[in-house]
GROMACS .gro file of C-alpha atoms in nm:
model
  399
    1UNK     CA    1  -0.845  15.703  22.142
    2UNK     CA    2  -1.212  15.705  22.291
    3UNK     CA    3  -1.221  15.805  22.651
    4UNK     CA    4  -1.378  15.492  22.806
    5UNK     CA    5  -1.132  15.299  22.601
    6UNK     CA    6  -0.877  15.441  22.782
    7UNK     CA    7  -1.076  15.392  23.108
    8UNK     CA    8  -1.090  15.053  23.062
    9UNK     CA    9  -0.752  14.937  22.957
   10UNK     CA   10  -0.591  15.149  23.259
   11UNK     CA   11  -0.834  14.947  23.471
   12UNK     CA   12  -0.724  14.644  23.302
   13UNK     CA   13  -0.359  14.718  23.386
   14UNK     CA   14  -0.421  14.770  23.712
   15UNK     CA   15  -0.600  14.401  23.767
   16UNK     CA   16  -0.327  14.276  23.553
   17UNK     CA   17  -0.080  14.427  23.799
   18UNK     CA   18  -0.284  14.307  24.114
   19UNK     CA   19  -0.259  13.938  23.991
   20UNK     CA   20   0.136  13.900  23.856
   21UNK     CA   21   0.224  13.530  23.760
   22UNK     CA   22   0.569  13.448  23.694
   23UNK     CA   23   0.675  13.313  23.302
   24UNK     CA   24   0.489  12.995  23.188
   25UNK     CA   25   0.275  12.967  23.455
   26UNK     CA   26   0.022  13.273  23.359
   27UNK     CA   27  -0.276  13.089  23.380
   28UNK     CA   28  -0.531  13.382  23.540
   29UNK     CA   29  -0.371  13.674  23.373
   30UNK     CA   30  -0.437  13.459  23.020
   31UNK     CA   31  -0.769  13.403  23.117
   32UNK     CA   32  -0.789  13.753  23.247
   33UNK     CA   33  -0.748  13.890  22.905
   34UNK     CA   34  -0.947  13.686  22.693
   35UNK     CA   35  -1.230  13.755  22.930
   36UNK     CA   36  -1.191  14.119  22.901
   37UNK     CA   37  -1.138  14.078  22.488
   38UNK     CA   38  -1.473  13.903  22.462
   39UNK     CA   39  -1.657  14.100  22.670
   40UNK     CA   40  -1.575  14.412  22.504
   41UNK     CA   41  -1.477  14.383  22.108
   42UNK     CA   42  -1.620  14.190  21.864
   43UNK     CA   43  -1.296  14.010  21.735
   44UNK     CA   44  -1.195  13.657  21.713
   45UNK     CA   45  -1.031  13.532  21.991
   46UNK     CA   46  -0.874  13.173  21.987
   47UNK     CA   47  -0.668  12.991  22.266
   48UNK     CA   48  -0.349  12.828  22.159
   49UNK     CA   49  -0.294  12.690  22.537
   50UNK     CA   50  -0.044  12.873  22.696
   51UNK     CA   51  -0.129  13.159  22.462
   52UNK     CA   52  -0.366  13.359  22.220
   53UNK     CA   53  -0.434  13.545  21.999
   54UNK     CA   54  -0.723  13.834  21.858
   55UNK     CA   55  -0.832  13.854  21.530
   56UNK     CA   56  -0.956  14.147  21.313
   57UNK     CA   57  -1.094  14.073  20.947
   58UNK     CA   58  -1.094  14.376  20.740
   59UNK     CA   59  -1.343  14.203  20.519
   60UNK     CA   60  -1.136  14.228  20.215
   61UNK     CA   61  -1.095  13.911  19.992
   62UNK     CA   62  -0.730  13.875  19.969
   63UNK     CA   63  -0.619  14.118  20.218
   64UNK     CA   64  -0.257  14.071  20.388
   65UNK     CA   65  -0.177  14.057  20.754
   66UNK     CA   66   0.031  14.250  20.973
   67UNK     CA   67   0.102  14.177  21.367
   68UNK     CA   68   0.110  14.332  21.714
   69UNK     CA   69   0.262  14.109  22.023
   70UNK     CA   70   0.204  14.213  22.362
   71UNK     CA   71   0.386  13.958  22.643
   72UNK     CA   72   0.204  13.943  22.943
   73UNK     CA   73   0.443  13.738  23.229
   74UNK     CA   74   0.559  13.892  23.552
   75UNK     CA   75   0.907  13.897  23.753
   76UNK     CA   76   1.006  13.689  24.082
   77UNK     CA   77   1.070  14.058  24.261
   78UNK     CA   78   0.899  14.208  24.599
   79UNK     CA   79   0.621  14.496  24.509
   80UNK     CA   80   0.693  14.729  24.736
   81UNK     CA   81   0.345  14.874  24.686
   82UNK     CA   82   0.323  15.094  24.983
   83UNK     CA   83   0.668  15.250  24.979
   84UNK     CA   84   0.557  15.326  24.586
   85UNK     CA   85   0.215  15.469  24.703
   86UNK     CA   86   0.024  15.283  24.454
   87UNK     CA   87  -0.342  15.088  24.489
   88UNK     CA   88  -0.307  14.818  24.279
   89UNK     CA   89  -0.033  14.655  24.392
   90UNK     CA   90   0.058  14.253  24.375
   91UNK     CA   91  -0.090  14.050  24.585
   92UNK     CA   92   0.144  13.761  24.494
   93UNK     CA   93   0.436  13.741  24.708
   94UNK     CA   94   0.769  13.758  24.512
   95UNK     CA   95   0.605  13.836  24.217
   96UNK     CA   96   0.532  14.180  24.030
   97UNK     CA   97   0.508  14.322  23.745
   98UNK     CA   98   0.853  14.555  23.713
   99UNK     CA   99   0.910  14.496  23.402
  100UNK     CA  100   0.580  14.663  23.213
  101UNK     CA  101   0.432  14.403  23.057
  102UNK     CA  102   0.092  14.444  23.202
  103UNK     CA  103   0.090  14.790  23.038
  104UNK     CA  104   0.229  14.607  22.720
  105UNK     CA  105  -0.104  14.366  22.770
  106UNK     CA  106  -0.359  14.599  22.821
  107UNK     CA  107  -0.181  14.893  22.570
  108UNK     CA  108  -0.300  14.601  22.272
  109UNK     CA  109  -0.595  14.533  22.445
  110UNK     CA  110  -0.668  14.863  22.334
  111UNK     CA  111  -0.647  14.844  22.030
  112UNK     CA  112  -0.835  14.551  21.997
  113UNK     CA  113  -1.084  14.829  22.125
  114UNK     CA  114  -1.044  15.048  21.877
  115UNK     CA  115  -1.047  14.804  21.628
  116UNK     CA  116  -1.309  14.618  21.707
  117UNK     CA  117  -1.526  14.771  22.011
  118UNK     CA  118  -1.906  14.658  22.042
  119UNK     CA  119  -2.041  15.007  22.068
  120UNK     CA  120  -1.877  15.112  21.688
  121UNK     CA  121  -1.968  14.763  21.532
  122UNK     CA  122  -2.172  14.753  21.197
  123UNK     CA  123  -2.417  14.554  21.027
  124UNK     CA  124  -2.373  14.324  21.295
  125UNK     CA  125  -2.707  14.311  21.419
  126UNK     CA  126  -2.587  14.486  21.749
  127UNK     CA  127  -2.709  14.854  21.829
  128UNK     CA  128  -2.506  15.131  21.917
  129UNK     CA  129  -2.437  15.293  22.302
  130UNK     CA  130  -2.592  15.630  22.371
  131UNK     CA  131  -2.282  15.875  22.287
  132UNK     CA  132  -2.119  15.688  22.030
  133UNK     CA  133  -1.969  15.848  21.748
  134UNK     CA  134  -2.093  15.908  21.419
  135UNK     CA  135  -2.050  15.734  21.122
  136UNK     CA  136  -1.837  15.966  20.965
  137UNK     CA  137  -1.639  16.037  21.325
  138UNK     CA  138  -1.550  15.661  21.348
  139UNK     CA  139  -1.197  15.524  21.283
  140UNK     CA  140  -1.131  15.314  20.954
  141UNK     CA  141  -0.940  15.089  21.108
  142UNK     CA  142  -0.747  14.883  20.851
  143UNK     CA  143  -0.746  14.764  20.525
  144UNK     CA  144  -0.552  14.480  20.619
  145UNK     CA  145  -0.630  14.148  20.894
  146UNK     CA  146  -0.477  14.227  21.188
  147UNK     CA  147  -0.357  13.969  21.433
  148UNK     CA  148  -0.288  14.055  21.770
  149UNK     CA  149  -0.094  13.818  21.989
  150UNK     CA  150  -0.072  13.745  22.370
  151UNK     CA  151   0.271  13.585  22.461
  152UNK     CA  152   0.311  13.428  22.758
  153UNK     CA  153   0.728  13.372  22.913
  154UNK     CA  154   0.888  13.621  22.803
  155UNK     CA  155   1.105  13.681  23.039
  156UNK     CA  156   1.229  13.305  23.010
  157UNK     CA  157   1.276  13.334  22.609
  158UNK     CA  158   1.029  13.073  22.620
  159UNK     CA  159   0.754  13.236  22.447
  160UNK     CA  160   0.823  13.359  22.170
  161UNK     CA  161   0.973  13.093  21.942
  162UNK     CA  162   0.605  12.902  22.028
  163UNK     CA  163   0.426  13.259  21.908
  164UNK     CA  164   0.626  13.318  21.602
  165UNK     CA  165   0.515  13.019  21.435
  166UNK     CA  166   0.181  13.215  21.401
  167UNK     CA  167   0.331  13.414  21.143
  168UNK     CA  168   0.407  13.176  20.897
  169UNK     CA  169   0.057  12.967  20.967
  170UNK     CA  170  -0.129  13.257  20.834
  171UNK     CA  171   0.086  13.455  20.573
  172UNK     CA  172   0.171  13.741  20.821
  173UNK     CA  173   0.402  14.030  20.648
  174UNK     CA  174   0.484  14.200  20.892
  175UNK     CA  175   0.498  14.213  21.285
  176UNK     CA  176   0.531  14.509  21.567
  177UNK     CA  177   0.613  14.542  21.943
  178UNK     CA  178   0.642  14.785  22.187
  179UNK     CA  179   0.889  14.829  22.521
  180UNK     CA  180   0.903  15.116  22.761
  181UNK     CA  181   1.184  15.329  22.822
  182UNK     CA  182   1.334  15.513  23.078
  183UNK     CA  183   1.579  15.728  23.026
  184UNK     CA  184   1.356  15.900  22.719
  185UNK     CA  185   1.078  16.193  22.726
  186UNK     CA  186   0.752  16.040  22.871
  187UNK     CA  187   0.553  15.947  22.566
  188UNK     CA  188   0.854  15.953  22.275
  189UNK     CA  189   0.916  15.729  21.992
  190UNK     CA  190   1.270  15.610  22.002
  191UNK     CA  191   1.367  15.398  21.697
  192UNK     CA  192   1.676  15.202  21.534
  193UNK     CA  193   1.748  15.017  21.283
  194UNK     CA  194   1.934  14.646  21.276
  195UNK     CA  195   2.022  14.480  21.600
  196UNK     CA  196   1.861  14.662  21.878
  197UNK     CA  197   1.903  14.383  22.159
  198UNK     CA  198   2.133  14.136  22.246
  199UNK     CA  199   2.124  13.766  22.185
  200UNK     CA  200   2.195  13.595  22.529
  201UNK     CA  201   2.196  13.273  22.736
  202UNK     CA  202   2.249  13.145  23.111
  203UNK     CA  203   2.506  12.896  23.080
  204UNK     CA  204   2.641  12.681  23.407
  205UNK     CA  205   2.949  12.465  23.374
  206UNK     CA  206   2.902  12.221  23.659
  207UNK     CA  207   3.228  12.045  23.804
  208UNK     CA  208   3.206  11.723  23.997
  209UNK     CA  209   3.517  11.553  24.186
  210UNK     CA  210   3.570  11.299  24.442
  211UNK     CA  211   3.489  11.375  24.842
  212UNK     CA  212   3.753  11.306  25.101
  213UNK     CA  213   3.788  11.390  25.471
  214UNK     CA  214   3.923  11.764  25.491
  215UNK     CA  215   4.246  11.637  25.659
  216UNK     CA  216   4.338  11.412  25.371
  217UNK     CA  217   4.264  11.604  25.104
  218UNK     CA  218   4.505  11.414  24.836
  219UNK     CA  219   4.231  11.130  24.895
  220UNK     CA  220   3.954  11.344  24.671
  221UNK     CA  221   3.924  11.573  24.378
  222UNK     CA  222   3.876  11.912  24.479
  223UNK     CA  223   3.702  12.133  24.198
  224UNK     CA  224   3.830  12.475  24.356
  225UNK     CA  225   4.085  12.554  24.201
  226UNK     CA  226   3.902  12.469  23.827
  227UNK     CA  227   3.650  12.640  23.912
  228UNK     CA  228   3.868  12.961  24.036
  229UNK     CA  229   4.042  12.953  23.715
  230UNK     CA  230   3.719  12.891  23.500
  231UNK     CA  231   3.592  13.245  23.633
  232UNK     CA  232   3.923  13.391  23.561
  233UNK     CA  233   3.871  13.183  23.180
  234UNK     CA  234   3.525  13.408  23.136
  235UNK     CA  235   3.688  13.693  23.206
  236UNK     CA  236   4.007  13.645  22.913
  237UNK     CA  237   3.717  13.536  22.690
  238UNK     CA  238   3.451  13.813  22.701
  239UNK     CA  239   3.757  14.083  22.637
  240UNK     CA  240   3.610  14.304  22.436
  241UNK     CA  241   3.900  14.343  22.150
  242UNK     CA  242   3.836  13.994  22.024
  243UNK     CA  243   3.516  14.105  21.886
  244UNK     CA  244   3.399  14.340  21.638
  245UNK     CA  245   3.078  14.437  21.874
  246UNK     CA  246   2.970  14.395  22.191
  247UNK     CA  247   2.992  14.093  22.382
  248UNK     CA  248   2.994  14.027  22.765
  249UNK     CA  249   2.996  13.752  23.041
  250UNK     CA  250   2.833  13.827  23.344
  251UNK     CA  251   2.907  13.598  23.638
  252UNK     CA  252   2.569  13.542  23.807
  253UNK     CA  253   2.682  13.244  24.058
  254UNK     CA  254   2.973  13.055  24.189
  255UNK     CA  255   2.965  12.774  24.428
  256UNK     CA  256   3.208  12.522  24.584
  257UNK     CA  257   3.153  12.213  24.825
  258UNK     CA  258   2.920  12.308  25.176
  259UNK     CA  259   3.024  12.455  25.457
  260UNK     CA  260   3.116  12.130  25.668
  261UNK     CA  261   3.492  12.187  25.785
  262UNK     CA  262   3.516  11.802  25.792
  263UNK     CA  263   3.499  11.749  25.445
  264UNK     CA  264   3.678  11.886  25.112
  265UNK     CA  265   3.470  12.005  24.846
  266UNK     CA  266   3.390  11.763  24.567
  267UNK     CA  267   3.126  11.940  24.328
  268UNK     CA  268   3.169  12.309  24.249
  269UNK     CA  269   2.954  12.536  23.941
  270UNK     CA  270   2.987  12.882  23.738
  271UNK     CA  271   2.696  13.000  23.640
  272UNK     CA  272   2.718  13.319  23.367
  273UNK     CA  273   2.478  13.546  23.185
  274UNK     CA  274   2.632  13.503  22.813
  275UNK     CA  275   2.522  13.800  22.587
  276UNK     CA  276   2.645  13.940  22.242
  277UNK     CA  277   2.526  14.194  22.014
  278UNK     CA  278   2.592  13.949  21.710
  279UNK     CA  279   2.477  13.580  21.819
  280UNK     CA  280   2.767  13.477  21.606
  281UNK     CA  281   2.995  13.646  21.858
  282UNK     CA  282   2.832  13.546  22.172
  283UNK     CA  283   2.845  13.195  22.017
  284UNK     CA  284   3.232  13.202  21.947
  285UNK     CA  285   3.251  13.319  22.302
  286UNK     CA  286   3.082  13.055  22.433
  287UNK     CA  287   3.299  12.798  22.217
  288UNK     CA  288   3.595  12.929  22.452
  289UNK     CA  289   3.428  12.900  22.764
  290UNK     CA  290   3.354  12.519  22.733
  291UNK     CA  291   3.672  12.471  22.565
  292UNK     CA  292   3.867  12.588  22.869
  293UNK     CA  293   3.585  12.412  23.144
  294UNK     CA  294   3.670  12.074  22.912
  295UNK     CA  295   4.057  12.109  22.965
  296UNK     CA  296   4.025  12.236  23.292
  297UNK     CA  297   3.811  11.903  23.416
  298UNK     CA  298   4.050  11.657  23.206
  299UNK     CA  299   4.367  11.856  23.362
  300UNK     CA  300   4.189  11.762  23.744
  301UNK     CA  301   3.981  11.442  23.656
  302UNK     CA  302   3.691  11.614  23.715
  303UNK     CA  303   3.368  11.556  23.598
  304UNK     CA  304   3.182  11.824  23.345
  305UNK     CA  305   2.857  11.912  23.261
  306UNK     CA  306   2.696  12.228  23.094
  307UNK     CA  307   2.355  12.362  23.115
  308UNK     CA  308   2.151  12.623  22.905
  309UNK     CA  309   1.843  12.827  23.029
  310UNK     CA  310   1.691  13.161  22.909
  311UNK     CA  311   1.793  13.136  22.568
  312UNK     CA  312   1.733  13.518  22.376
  313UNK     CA  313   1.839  13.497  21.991
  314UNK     CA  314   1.955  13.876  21.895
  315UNK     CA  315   1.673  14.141  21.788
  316UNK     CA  316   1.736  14.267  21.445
  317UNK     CA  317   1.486  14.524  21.320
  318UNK     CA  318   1.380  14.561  20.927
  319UNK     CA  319   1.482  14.944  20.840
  320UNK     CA  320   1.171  14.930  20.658
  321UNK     CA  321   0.975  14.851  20.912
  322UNK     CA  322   1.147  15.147  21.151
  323UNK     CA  323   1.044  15.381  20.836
  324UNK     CA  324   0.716  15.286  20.822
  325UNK     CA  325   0.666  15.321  21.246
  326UNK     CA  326   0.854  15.652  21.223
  327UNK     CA  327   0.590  15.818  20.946
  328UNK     CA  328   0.317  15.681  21.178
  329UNK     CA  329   0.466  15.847  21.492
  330UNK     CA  330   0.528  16.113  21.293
  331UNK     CA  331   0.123  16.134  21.172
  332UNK     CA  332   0.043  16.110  21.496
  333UNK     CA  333   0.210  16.416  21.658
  334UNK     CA  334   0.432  16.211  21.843
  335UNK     CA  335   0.836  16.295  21.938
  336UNK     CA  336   1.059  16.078  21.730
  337UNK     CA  337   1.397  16.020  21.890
  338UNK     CA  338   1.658  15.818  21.731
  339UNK     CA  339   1.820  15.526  22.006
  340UNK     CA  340   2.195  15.547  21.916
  341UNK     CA  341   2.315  15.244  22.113
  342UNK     CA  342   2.118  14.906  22.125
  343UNK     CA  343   1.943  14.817  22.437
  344UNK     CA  344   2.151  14.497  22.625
  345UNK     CA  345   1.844  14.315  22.765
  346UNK     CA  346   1.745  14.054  22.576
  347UNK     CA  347   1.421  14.053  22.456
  348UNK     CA  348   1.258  13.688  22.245
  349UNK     CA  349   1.057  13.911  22.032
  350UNK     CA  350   1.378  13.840  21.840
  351UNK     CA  351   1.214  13.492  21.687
  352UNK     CA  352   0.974  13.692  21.526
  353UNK     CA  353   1.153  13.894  21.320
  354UNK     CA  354   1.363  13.577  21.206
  355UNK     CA  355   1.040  13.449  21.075
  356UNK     CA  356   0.900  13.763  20.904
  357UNK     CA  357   1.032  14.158  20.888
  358UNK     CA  358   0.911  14.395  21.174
  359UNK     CA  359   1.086  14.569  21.461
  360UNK     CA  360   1.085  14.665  21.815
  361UNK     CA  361   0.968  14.992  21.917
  362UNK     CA  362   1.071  15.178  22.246
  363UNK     CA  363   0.803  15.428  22.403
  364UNK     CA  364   0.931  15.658  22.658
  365UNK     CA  365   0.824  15.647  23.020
  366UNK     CA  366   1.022  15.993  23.115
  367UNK     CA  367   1.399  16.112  23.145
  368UNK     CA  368   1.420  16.042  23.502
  369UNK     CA  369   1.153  15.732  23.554
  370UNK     CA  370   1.303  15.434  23.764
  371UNK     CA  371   1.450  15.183  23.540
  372UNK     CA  372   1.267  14.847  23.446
  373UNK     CA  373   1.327  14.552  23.695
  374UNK     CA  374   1.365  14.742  23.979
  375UNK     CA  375   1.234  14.805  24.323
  376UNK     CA  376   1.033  15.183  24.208
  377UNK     CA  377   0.947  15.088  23.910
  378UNK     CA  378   0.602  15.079  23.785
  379UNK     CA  379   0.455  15.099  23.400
  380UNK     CA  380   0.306  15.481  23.342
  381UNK     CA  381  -0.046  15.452  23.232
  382UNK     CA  382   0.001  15.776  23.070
  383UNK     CA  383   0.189  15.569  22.791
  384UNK     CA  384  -0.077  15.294  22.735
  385UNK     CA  385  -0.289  15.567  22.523
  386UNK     CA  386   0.048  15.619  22.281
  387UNK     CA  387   0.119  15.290  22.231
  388UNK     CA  388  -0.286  15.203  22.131
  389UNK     CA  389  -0.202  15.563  21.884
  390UNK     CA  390   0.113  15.441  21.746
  391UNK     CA  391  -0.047  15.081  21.671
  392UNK     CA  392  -0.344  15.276  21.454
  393UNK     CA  393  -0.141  15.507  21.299
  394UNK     CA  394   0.089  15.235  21.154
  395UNK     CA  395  -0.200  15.015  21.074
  396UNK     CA  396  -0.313  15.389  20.860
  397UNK     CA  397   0.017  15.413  20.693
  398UNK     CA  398   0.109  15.019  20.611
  399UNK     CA  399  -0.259  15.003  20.420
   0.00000   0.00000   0.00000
């Protein structure tokens, strides 16, 4: 990768880090990269509204078309820039980046550099910077259109269903992402094949009754009890020997009545992070769950509603895909390290590859980094240059 490529894209992450906005609501950091994209490459870039996407044309009649995604969305978590000792930190309260994807941002931002930068442009009627390589010293970069796409809510699942549709609208074959690691050698490749993240949901089962004074309690319907055996109900469900994989239920919330000693709670909820290595199975779980809230409300004349949020379908990545990213790690020098279990966050890069094959590709940020979605954690820029290699080396071998 050029040097001032580099330069800029780690100076892009760090504005991008600066200015976190939280899923669906990304309006500057949108605008932030477009900017940046037209300012400094030549490509195509058009606004879908709460998205976009960059366009390279290889200038080949008939040429296919393959597909990077970067998300760009933040988290509702504290910075803790100081204690972290970095200069860029958010300047949004609540809100950072901790889960990398302003390094995922500005990692395809450079390629969109390399593909297209105004300095290495040709018969284009725009003259090249002092210092800029040669002809013959210039990257080919692809015999094939190359779309790259910004997602916005990611961290919602709300993104990527809207996103995906890209792939049919313009014949897209196939479609790559990246996701730092910890717990992997700074800078490694770690692959799998099939599902490699969990489908999963937020489901709350919401329990209304009948008030009454708190000495009279016969007078009401008191959801308590329901709603103590309902968590006890997610429990018996989610045991893991019903299930051929993995499947869990994470209790996230429970609440019962308000603390007023005069009056006996009449509306309780469970909420519960749902989450399955098969969506099948999660699914089948899930049937249970509402089964027993149902019979539970009808058994206490209780009221019942449900309620779905953060909706993640299961990522399932093409083994031909993986081959084809693991020759182009492989071309370019890079470690190669197999993942042997799949990775339980959810990720909605998963709509994607129900549209068209690709896969999911896990970059290392170091063996003993702080985990994603925490407190210390902050993307390595050393990464963003291995990412922008990975992405041209498997543009070189899918040609």
């Amino acid at each position: 990768m050029k040097p001032d490529h580099l330069e800029k894209i780690i100076e892009l992450r760090h504005r991008l880090h600066a200015c976190p906005e939280l899923s669906l609501q990304e309006h500057q950091t949108k605008e932030t990269l477009m900017e940046f994209l037209r300012a400094h490459t030549c490509l195509e870039v058009v606004d879908r509204g709460r998205w976009f996407y960059a366009y390279y044309d290889c200038g080949k009649p008939g040429a296919g078309a393959v597909a990077f995604r970067a998300d760009f969305d933040a988290l509702p978590m504290e910075e803790g820039a100081e204690a972290m000792g970095i200069s860029y930190g958010s300047r949004n309260p609540g809100i950072s980046h901790k889960c990398g994807h302003d390094g995922h941002s500005a990692a395809l931002a450079g390629l969109a550099l390399e593909l297209g930068g105004r300095q290495r442009q040709e018969g284009r009627g725009e003259p090249e910077e002092d210092g800029a390589p040669s002809r013959q010293d210039r990257w080919n970069p692809a015999s094939r259109n190359v779309y790259l796409i910004f997602q916005h809510g990611e961290e919602v699942g709300g993104g990527g269903e809207e996103c995906a549709k890209l792939l049919a609208e313009k014949g897209i074959s196939r479609v790559f992402a990246v996701h730092n690691r910890s717990g992997y050698p700074q800078g490694s490749i770690v692959l799998k094949s099939g599902i490699v993240q969990c489908a999963s949901k937020g489901l709350t089962v919401s329990l209304t009754g009948q008030p009454a004074h708190a000495s009279q309690p016969e007078d009401g319907r008191n959801p308590a009890r329901a709603v103590a055996e309902l968590v006890l109900a997610v429990e018996e469900a989610s045991r893991q020997e019903r299930y051929e994989d993995l499947v869990m239920a994470t209790i996230v919330q429970v609440a019962v009545g308000h603390k007023n000693f005069g009056i006996a709670a009449s509306y309780g909820e469970v909420s519960m992070t749902l989450r399955g290595a098969r969506q099948a199975e999660m699914e089948e779980m899930e049937r249970q769950i509402r089964s027993r809230a149902a019979a539970l409300a009808q058994r206490d004349g209780l009221g019942i509603s449900f309620e779905e949020q953060d909706v993640f379908p299961e990522t399932v990545n093409d083994p031909g895909c993986v081959a084809l990213a693991e020759e182009a790690a492989r071309q370019g020098g890079m470690e190669v390290l197999a993942m042997k279990e799949l990775f339980r966050a959810s990720e909605d890069f998963g709509h994607y590859l129900k549209v068209c094959p690709g896969a999911m590709v896990y970059v290392g940020n170091g063996e003993e980094y702080p985990q994603i979605h925490t407190d210390r954690y902050d993307f390595p820029d050393k990464i963003l240059e291995t990412i922008v290699e990975l992405f041209k080396h498997i543009l070189i071998v899918g040609s």
